[in-house]
Short mmCIF file of C-alpha atoms and ligand atoms in Angstrom, two decimals:
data_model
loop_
_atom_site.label_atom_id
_atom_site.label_comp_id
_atom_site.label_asym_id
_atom_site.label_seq_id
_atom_site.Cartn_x
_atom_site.Cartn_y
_atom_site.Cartn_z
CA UNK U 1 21.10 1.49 -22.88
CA UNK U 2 19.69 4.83 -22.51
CA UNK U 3 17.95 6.25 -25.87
CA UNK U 4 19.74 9.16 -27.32
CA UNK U 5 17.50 11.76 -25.46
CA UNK U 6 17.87 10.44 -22.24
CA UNK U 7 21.23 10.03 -22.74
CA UNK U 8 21.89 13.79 -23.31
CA UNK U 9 19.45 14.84 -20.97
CA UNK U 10 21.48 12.48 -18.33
CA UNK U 11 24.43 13.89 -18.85
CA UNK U 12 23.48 17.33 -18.37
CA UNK U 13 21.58 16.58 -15.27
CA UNK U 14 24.16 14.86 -13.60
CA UNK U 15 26.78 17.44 -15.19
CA UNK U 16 24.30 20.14 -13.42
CA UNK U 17 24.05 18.01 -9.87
CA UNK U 18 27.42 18.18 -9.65
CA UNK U 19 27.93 21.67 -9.90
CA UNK U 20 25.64 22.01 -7.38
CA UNK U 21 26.93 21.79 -3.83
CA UNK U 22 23.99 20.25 -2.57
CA UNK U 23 21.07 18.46 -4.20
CA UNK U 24 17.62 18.70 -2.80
CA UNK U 25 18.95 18.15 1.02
CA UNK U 26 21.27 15.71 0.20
CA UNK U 27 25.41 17.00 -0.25
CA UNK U 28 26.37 15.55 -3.15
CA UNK U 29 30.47 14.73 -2.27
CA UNK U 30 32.26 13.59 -5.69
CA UNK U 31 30.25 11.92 -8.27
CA UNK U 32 27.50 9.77 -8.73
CA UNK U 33 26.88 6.93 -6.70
CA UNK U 34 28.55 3.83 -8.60
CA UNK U 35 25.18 2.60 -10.03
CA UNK U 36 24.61 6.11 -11.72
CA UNK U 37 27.77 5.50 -13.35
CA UNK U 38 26.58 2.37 -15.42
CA UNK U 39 23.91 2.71 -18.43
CA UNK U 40 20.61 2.76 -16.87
CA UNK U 41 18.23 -0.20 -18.31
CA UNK U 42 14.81 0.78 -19.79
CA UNK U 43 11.74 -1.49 -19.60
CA UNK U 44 9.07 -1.78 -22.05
CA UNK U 45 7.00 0.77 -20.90
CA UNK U 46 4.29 0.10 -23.87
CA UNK U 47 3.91 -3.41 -22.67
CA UNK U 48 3.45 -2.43 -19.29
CA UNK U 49 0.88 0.24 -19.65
CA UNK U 50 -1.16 -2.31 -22.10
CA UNK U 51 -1.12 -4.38 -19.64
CA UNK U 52 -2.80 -2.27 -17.21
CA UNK U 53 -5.19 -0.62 -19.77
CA UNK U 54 -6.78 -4.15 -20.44
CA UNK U 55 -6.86 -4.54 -16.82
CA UNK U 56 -8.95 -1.84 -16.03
CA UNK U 57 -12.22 -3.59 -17.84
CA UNK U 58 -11.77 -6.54 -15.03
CA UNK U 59 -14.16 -5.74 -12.17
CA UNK U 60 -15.19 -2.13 -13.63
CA UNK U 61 -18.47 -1.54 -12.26
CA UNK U 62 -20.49 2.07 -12.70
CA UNK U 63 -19.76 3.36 -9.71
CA UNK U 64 -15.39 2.18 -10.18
CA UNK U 65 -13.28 -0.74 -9.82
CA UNK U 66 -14.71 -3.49 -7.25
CA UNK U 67 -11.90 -5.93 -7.09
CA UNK U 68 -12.52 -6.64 -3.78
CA UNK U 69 -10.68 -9.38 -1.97
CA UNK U 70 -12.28 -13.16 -2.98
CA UNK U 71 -14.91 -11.69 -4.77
CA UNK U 72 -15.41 -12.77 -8.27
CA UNK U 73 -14.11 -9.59 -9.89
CA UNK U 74 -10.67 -10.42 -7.61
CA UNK U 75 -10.86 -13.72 -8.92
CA UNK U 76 -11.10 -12.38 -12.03
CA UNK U 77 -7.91 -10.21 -11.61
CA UNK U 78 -5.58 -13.04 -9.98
CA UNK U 79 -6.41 -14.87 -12.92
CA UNK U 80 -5.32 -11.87 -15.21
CA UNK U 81 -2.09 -11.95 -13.51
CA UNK U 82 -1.46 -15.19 -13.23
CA UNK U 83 -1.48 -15.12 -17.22
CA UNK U 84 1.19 -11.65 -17.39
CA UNK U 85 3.18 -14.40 -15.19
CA UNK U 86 3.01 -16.91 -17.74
CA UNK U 87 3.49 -14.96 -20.75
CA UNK U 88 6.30 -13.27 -18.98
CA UNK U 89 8.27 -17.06 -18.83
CA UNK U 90 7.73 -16.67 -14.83
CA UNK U 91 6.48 -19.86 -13.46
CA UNK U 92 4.01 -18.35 -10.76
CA UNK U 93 3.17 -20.65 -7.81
CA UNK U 94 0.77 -19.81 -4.98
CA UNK U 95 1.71 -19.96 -1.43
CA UNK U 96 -0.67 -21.14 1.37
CA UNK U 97 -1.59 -18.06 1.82
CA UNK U 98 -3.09 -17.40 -1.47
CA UNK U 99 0.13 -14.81 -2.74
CA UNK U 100 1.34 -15.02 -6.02
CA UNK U 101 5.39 -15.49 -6.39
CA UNK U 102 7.69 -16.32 -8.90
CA UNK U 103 10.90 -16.65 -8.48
CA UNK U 104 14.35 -15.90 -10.92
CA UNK U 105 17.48 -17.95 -9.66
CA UNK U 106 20.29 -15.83 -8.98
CA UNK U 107 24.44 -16.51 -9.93
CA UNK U 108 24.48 -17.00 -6.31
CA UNK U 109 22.01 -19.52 -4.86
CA UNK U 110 23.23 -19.03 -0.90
CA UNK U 111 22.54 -15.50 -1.16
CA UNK U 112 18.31 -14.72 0.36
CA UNK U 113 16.22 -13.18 -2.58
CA UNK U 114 14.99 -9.81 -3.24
CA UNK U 115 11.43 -9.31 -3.43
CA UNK U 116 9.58 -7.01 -5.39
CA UNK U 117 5.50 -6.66 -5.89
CA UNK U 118 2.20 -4.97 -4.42
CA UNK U 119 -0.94 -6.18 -4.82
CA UNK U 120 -4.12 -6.27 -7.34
CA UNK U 121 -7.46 -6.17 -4.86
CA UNK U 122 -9.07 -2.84 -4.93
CA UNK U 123 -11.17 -1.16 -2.30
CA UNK U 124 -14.95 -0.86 -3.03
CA UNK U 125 -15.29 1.36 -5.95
CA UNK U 126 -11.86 1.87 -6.42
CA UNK U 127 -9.19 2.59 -8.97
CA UNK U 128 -7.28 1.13 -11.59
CA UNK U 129 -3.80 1.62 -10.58
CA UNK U 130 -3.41 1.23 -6.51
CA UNK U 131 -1.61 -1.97 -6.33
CA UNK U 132 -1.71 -3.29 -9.80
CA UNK U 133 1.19 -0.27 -11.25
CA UNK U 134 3.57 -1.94 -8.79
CA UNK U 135 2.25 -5.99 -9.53
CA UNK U 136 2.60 -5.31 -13.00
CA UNK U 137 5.65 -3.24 -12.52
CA UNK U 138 7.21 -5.84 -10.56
CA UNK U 139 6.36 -8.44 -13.30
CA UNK U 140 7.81 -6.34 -16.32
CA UNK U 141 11.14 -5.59 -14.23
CA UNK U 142 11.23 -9.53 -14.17
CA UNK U 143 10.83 -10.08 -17.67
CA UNK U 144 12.95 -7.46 -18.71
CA UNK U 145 16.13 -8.73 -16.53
CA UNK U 146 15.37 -12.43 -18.84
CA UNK U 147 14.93 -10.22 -21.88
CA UNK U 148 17.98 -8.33 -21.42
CA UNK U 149 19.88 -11.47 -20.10
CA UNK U 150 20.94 -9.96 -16.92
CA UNK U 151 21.41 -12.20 -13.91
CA UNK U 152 21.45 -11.26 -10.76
CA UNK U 153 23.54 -12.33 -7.80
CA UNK U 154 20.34 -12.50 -5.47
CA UNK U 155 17.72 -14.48 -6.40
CA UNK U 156 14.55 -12.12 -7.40
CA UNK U 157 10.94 -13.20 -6.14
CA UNK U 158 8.04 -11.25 -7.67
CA UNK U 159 4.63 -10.97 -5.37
CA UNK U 160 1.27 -10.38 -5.43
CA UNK U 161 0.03 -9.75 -2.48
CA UNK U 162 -3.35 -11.16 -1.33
CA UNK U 163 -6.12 -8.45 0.26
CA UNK U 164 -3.90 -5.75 0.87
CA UNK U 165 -7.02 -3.55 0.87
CA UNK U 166 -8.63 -5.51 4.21
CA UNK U 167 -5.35 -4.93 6.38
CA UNK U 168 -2.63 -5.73 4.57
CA UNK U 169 -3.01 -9.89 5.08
CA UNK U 170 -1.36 -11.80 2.78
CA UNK U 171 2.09 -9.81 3.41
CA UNK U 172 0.89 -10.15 7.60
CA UNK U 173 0.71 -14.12 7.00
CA UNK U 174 4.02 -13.94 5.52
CA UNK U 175 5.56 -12.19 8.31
CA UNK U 176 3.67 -14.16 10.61
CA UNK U 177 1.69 -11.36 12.23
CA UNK U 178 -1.88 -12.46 11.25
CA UNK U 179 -3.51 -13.43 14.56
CA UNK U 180 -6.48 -16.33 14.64
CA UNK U 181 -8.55 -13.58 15.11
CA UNK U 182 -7.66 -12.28 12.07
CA UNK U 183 -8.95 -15.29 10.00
CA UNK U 184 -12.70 -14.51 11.55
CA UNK U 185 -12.41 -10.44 10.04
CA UNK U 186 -15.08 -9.88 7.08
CA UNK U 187 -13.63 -8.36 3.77
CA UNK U 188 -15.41 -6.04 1.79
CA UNK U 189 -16.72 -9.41 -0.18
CA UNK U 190 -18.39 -10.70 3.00
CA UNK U 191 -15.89 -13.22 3.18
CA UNK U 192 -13.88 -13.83 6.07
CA UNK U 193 -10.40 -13.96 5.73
CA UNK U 194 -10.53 -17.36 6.59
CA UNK U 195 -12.58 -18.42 3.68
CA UNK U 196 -11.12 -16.30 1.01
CA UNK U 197 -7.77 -17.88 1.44
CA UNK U 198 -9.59 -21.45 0.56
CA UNK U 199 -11.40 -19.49 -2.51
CA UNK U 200 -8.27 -18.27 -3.69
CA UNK U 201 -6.51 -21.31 -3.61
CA UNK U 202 -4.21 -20.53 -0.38
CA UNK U 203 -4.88 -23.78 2.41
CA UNK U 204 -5.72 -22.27 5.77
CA UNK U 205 -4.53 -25.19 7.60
CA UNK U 206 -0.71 -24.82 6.26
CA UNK U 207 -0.45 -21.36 7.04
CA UNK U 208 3.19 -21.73 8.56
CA UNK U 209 4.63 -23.09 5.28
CA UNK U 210 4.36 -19.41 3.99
CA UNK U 211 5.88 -17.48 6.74
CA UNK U 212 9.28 -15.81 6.33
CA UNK U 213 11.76 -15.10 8.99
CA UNK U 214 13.75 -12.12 9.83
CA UNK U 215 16.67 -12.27 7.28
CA UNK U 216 15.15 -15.05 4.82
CA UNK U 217 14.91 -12.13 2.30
CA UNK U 218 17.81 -9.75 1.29
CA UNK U 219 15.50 -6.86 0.47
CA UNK U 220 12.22 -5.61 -0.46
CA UNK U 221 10.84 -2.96 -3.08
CA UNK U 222 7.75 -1.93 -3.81
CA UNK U 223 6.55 0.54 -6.98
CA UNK U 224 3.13 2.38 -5.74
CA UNK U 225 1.22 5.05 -6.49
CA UNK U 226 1.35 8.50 -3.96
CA UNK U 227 -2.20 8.23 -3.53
CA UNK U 228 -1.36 12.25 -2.71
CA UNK U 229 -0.72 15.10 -4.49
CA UNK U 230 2.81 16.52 -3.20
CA UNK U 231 4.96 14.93 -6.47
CA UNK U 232 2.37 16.35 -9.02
CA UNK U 233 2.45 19.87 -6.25
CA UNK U 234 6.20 20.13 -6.28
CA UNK U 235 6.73 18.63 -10.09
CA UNK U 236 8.66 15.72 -9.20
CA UNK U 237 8.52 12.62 -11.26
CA UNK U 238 9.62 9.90 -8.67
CA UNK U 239 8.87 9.66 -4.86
CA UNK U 240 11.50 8.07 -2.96
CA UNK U 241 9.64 7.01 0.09
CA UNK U 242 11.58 7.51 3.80
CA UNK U 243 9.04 5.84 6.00
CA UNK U 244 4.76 4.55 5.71
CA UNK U 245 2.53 5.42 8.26
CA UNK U 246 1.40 3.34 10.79
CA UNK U 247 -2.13 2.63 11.07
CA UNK U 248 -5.26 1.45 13.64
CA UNK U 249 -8.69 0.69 12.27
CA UNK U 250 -11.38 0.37 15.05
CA UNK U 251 -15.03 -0.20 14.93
CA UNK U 252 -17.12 1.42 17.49
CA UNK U 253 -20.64 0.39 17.97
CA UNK U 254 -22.66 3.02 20.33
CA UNK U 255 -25.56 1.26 21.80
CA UNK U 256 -28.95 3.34 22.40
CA UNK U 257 -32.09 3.04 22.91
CA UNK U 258 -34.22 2.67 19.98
CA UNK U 259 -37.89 4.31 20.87
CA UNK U 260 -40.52 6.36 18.81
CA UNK U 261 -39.41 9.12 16.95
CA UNK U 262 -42.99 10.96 18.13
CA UNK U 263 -44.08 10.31 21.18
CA UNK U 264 -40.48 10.60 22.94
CA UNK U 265 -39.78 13.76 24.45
CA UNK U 266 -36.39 15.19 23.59
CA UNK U 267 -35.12 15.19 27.36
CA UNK U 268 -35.95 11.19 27.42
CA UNK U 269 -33.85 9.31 24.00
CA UNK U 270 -30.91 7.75 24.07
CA UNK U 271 -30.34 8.41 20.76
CA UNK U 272 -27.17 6.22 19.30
CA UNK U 273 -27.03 8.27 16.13
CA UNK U 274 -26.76 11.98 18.09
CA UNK U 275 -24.20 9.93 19.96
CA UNK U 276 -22.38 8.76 17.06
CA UNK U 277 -22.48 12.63 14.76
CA UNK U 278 -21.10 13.92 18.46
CA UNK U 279 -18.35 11.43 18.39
CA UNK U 280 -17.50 12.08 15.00
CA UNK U 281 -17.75 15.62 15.04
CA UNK U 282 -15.19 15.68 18.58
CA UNK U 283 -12.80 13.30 16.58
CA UNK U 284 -11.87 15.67 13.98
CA UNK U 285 -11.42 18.18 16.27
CA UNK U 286 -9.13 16.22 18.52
CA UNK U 287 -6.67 15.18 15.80
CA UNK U 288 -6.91 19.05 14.21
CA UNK U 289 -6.33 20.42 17.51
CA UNK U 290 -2.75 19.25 17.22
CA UNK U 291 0.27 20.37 15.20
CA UNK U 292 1.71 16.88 13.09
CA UNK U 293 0.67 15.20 10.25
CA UNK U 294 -1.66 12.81 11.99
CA UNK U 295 -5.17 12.08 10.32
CA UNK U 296 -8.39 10.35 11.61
CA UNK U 297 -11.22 9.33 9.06
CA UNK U 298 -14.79 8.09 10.17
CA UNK U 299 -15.46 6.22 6.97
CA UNK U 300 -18.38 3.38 7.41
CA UNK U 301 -21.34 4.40 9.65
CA UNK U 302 -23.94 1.45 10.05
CA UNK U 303 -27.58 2.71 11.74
CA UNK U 304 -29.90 0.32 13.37
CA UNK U 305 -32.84 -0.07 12.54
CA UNK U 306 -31.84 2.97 9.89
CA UNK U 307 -35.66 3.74 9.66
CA UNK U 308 -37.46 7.45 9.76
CA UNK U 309 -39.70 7.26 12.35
CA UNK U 310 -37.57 5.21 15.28
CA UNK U 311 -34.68 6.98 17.37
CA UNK U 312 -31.55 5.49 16.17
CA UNK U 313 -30.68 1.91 19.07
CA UNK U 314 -27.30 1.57 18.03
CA UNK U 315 -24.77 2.67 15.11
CA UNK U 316 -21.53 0.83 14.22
CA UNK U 317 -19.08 3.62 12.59
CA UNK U 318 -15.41 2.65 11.73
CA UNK U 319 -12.13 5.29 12.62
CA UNK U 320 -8.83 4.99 10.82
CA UNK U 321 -6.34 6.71 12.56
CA UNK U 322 -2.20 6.77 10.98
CA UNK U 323 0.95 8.90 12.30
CA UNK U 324 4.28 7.84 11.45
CA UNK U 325 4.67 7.55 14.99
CA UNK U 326 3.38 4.91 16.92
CA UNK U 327 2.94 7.04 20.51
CA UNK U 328 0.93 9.27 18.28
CA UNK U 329 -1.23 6.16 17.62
CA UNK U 330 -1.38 5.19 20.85
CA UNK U 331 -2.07 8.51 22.61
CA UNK U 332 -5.01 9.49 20.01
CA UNK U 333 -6.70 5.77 20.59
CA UNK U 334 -6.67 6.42 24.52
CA UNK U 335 -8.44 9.94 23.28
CA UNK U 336 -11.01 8.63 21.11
CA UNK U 337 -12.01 5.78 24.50
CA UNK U 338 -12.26 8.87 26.52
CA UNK U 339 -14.35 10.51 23.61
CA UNK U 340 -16.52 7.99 23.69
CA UNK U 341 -16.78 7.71 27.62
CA UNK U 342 -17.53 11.29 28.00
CA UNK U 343 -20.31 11.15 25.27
CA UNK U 344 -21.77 8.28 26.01
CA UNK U 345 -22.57 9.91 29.55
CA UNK U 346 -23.74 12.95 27.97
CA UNK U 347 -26.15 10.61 25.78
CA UNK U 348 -27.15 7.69 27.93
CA UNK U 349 -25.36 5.31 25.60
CA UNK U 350 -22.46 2.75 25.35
CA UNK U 351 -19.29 3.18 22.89
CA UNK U 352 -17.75 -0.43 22.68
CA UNK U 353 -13.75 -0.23 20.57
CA UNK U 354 -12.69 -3.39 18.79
CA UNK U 355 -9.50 -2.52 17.01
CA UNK U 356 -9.97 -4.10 13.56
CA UNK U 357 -6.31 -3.40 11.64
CA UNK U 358 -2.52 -2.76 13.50
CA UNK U 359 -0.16 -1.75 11.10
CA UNK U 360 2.65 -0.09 12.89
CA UNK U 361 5.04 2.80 11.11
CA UNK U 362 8.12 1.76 8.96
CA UNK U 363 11.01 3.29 8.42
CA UNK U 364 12.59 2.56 4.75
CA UNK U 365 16.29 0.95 4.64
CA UNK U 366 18.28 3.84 4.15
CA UNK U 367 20.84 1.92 1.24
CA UNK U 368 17.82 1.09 -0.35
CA UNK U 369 16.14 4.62 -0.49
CA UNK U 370 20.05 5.36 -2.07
CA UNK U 371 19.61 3.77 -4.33
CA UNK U 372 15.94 4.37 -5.53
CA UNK U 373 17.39 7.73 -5.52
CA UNK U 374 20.45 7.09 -7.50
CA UNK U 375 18.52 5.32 -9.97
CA UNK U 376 16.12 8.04 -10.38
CA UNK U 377 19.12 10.33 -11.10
CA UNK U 378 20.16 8.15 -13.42
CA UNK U 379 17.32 7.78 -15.63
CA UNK U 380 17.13 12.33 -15.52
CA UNK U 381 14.13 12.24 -13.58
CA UNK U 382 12.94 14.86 -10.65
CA UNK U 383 12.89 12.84 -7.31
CA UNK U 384 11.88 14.14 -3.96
CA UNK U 385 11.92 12.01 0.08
CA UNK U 386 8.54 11.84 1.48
CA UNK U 387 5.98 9.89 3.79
CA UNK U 388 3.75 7.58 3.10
CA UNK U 389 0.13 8.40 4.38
CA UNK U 390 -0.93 5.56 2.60
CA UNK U 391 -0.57 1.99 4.32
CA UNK U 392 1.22 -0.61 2.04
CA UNK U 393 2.24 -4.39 2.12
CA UNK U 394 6.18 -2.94 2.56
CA UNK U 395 5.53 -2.18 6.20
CA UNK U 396 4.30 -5.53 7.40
CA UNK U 397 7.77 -6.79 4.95
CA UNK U 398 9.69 -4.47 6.92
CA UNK U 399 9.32 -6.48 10.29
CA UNK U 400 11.52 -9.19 8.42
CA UNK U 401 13.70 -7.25 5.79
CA UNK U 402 15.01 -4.34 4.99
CA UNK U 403 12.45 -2.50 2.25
CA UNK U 404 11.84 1.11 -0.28
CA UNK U 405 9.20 2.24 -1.96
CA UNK U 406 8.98 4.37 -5.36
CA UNK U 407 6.47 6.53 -5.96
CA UNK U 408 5.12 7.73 -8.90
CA UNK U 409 2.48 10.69 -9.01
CA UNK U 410 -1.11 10.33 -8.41
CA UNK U 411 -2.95 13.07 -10.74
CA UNK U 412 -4.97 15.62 -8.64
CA UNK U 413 -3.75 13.56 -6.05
CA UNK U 414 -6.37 11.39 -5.88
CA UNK U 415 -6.67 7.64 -4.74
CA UNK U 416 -9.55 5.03 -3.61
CA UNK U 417 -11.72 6.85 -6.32
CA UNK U 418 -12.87 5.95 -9.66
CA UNK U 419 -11.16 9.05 -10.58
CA UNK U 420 -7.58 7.67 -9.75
CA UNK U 421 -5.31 8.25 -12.54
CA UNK U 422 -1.39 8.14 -13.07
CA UNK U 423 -0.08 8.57 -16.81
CA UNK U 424 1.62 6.22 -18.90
CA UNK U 425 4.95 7.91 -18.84
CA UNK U 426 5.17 8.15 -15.15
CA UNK U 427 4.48 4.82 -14.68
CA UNK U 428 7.16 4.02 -16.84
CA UNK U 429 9.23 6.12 -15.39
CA UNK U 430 8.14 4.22 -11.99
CA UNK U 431 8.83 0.73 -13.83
CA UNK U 432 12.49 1.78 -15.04
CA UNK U 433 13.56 3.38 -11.57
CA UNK U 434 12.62 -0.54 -10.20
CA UNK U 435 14.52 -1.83 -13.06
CA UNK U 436 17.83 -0.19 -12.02
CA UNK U 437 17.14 -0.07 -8.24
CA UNK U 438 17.11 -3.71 -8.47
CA UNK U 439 20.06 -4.14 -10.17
CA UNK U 440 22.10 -1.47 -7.72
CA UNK U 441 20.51 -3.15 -4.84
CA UNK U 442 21.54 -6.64 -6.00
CA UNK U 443 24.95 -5.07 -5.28
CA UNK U 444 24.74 -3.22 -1.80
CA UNK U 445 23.00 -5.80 -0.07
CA UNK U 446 24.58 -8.74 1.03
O1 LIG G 1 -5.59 2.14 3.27
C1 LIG G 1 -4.51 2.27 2.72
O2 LIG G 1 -3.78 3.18 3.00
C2 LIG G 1 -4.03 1.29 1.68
O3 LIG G 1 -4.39 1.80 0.42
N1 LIG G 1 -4.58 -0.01 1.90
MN1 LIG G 2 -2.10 -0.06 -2.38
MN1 LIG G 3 -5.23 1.19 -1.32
#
């Protein structure tokens, strides 16, 4: 049940929606939805945020959190899950992938389960809460269902993703859309994909075994951070997300000519690094020069042999390009290849694309974003639609199943920074939307 406050502070809100004649975009007609109707469940938000307070010591270096995929510190924080699993009475297997699941039967054992999760890697010096507010989330919502002795008529899985931070994989292999060549790509670690899945117990060779078909799960939802700053902007408590970007990683190494810094005249170098500032420089203009929420980062920039005195021979620099629409994608990559034709001429050097990470744009289910919405309303708390920029393990799950995503605000809008931060009561507020979305969409799906 509601406390007291929330109660009152329910009724007036939804006393107040219904006066109005429309409700941020969406016409209210007659009341509630029917899961506003019933009591909305609470979870223990204490436990929860303790949780993720002792968390934050695992894999804290000086320069931020370096839970990197199969690397010690990752190892550290599967292992720190695994034991919320177990004191949460969820028996947690691993699949051959190396994801974490536990599964809660359901009154109805034909009907597919509903999965809820994120995942707990971190990019290099990182944050605390990208990935592990909606693992841990995921894990309270299952332990509060036992607690509160409500069964479901789905079954409800709870997942940890695997190296969500190096392209999404572990939700990929369980949508069967990691390719061989995949299983060769070096994580942050300096593992490959292929060995991190023997370090963290997954079995390379039995991939298949962990792969889900279209329609072998009823539903997805996933709790996340914004990793923006539009909820904390427009004072909203809960993002109900309508669709996640798509995204394409390349790495482009521009080969040169690597000569004395002294003795060669400027009209003479084919200078890789010149070549590579151009390129960069022409990349953000491209992708400003257009109207549309598209964005293009050049994040990693290797320099060979990276020494003072020698004209750079060749530099390996990474894009990561997203739109929510795939053309976008498509027509930006042809772009950048022309980019790095036209330069190269201009420089007497070679660009050479290898696209590293394809995540393609996902639309959310739109009964599921209902009721993430409804639940919000609910619980009294603000609740805008919005994009993701942000890529997330939901969009490789939507290829298979219908999925949402809840969002709770980032402050200052910051992510993939030591300086992330979300607040206790938001993530609570985060936690309890899951709750009762999960319990209204254990209803509307079949
Ligand atoms: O890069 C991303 O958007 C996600 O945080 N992996
Ligand atoms: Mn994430
Ligand atoms: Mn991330």
């Amino acid at each position: 049940m509601l406390p007291a406050m929330h109660r009152r502070q329910f009724v007036q809100h939804a006393a107040a929606l219904a006066a109005l004649p429309a409700f941020g975009g969406l016409a209210m007609t007659g009341p509630w939805p029917e899961t506003a109707t019933q009591a909305a469940r609470v979870v223990n938000g204490e436990r929860l945020n303790g949780w993720l307070a002792q968390f934050d010591a695992i894999g804290r270096t000086a320069s931020g959190i370096n839970r990197v995929a199969y690397s010690a510190a990752d190892l550290a924080g599967r292992a720190f899950t695994k034991e919320l699993f177990a004191q949460s009475g969820l028996t947690m297997r691993l699949d051959t992938a190396g994801n974490m699941l536990a599964r809660l039967p359901g009154t109805d054992s034909a009907l597919k389960p509903i999965l809820i999760g994120s995942h707990v890697d971190s990019v290099t010096d990182g944050g605390n809460y990208d990935g592990p507010v909606g693992s841990f989330g995921a894990i309270e919502v299952a332990r509060s269902l036992l607690e509160q002795k409500v069964r479901l008529r789905h079954p409800l899985e709870v997942v940890v993703w695997q190296n969500e931070e190096g392209g999404t994989i572990g939700s990929k292999i369980a949508v069967g859309l990691l390719t061989p060549a995949d299983l060769d790509k070096v994580a942050r670690s300096g593992k490959t994909v292929r060995e991190g899945i023997g370090i963290i117990g997954g079995d390379v060779s039995r991939l298949a075994e962990s792969v889900r078909k279209k329609d072998d799960l009823a539903g997805y939802l996933e709790l996340h951070i914004e990793q923006g700053g539009q909820l904390e902007k427009n004072h909203r408590q809960i993002g109900v997300v309508d669709g996640i970007v798509g995204l394409r990683w390349f790495e482009i190494t521009i080969t040169g000519f690597a000569n004395h810094a002294g003795a060669t005249p400027m009209d003479q170098r084919q200078d890789a690094m010149l070549a590579a500032a151009t390129f960069t420089v022409a990349v953000n203009e491209a992708i400003r020069g257009e109207a549309g929420r598209q964005v293009a980062t050049v994040g990693r920039l290797n320099v060979l042999p990276n020494t003072t005195n020698v004209i750079p021979g060749q530099v390996t620099l990474t894009v990561d390009l997203r739109d929510l629409s795939q053309a976008t994608i498509d027509r930006f990559t042809a772009r950048f290849e022309q980019l790095g034709r036209d330069i190269g001429k201009a420089t007497s050097t070679t660009f050479a694309f290898t696209q590293m990470v394809n995540s393609t744009p996902a639309l959310s289910d739109t009964r599921l974003t209902q009721v993430v919405e409804s639940s919000a309303g609910a619980l009294g708390l603000t609740h805008q639609r919005m994009p993701s920029g942000a890529g997330h393990d939901a969009q490789e799950v939507a290829h298979i199943a219908p999925m949402a995503m809840i969002f709770v605000p980032s402050v200052g809008g910051i992510s993939h920074s030591p300086r992330e931060f979300s607040r206790a009561a938001d993530i609570t507020n985060g936690a309890n939307v899951l709750l009762n979305a999960v319990i209204a969409a254990d209803k509307v799906l079949p």
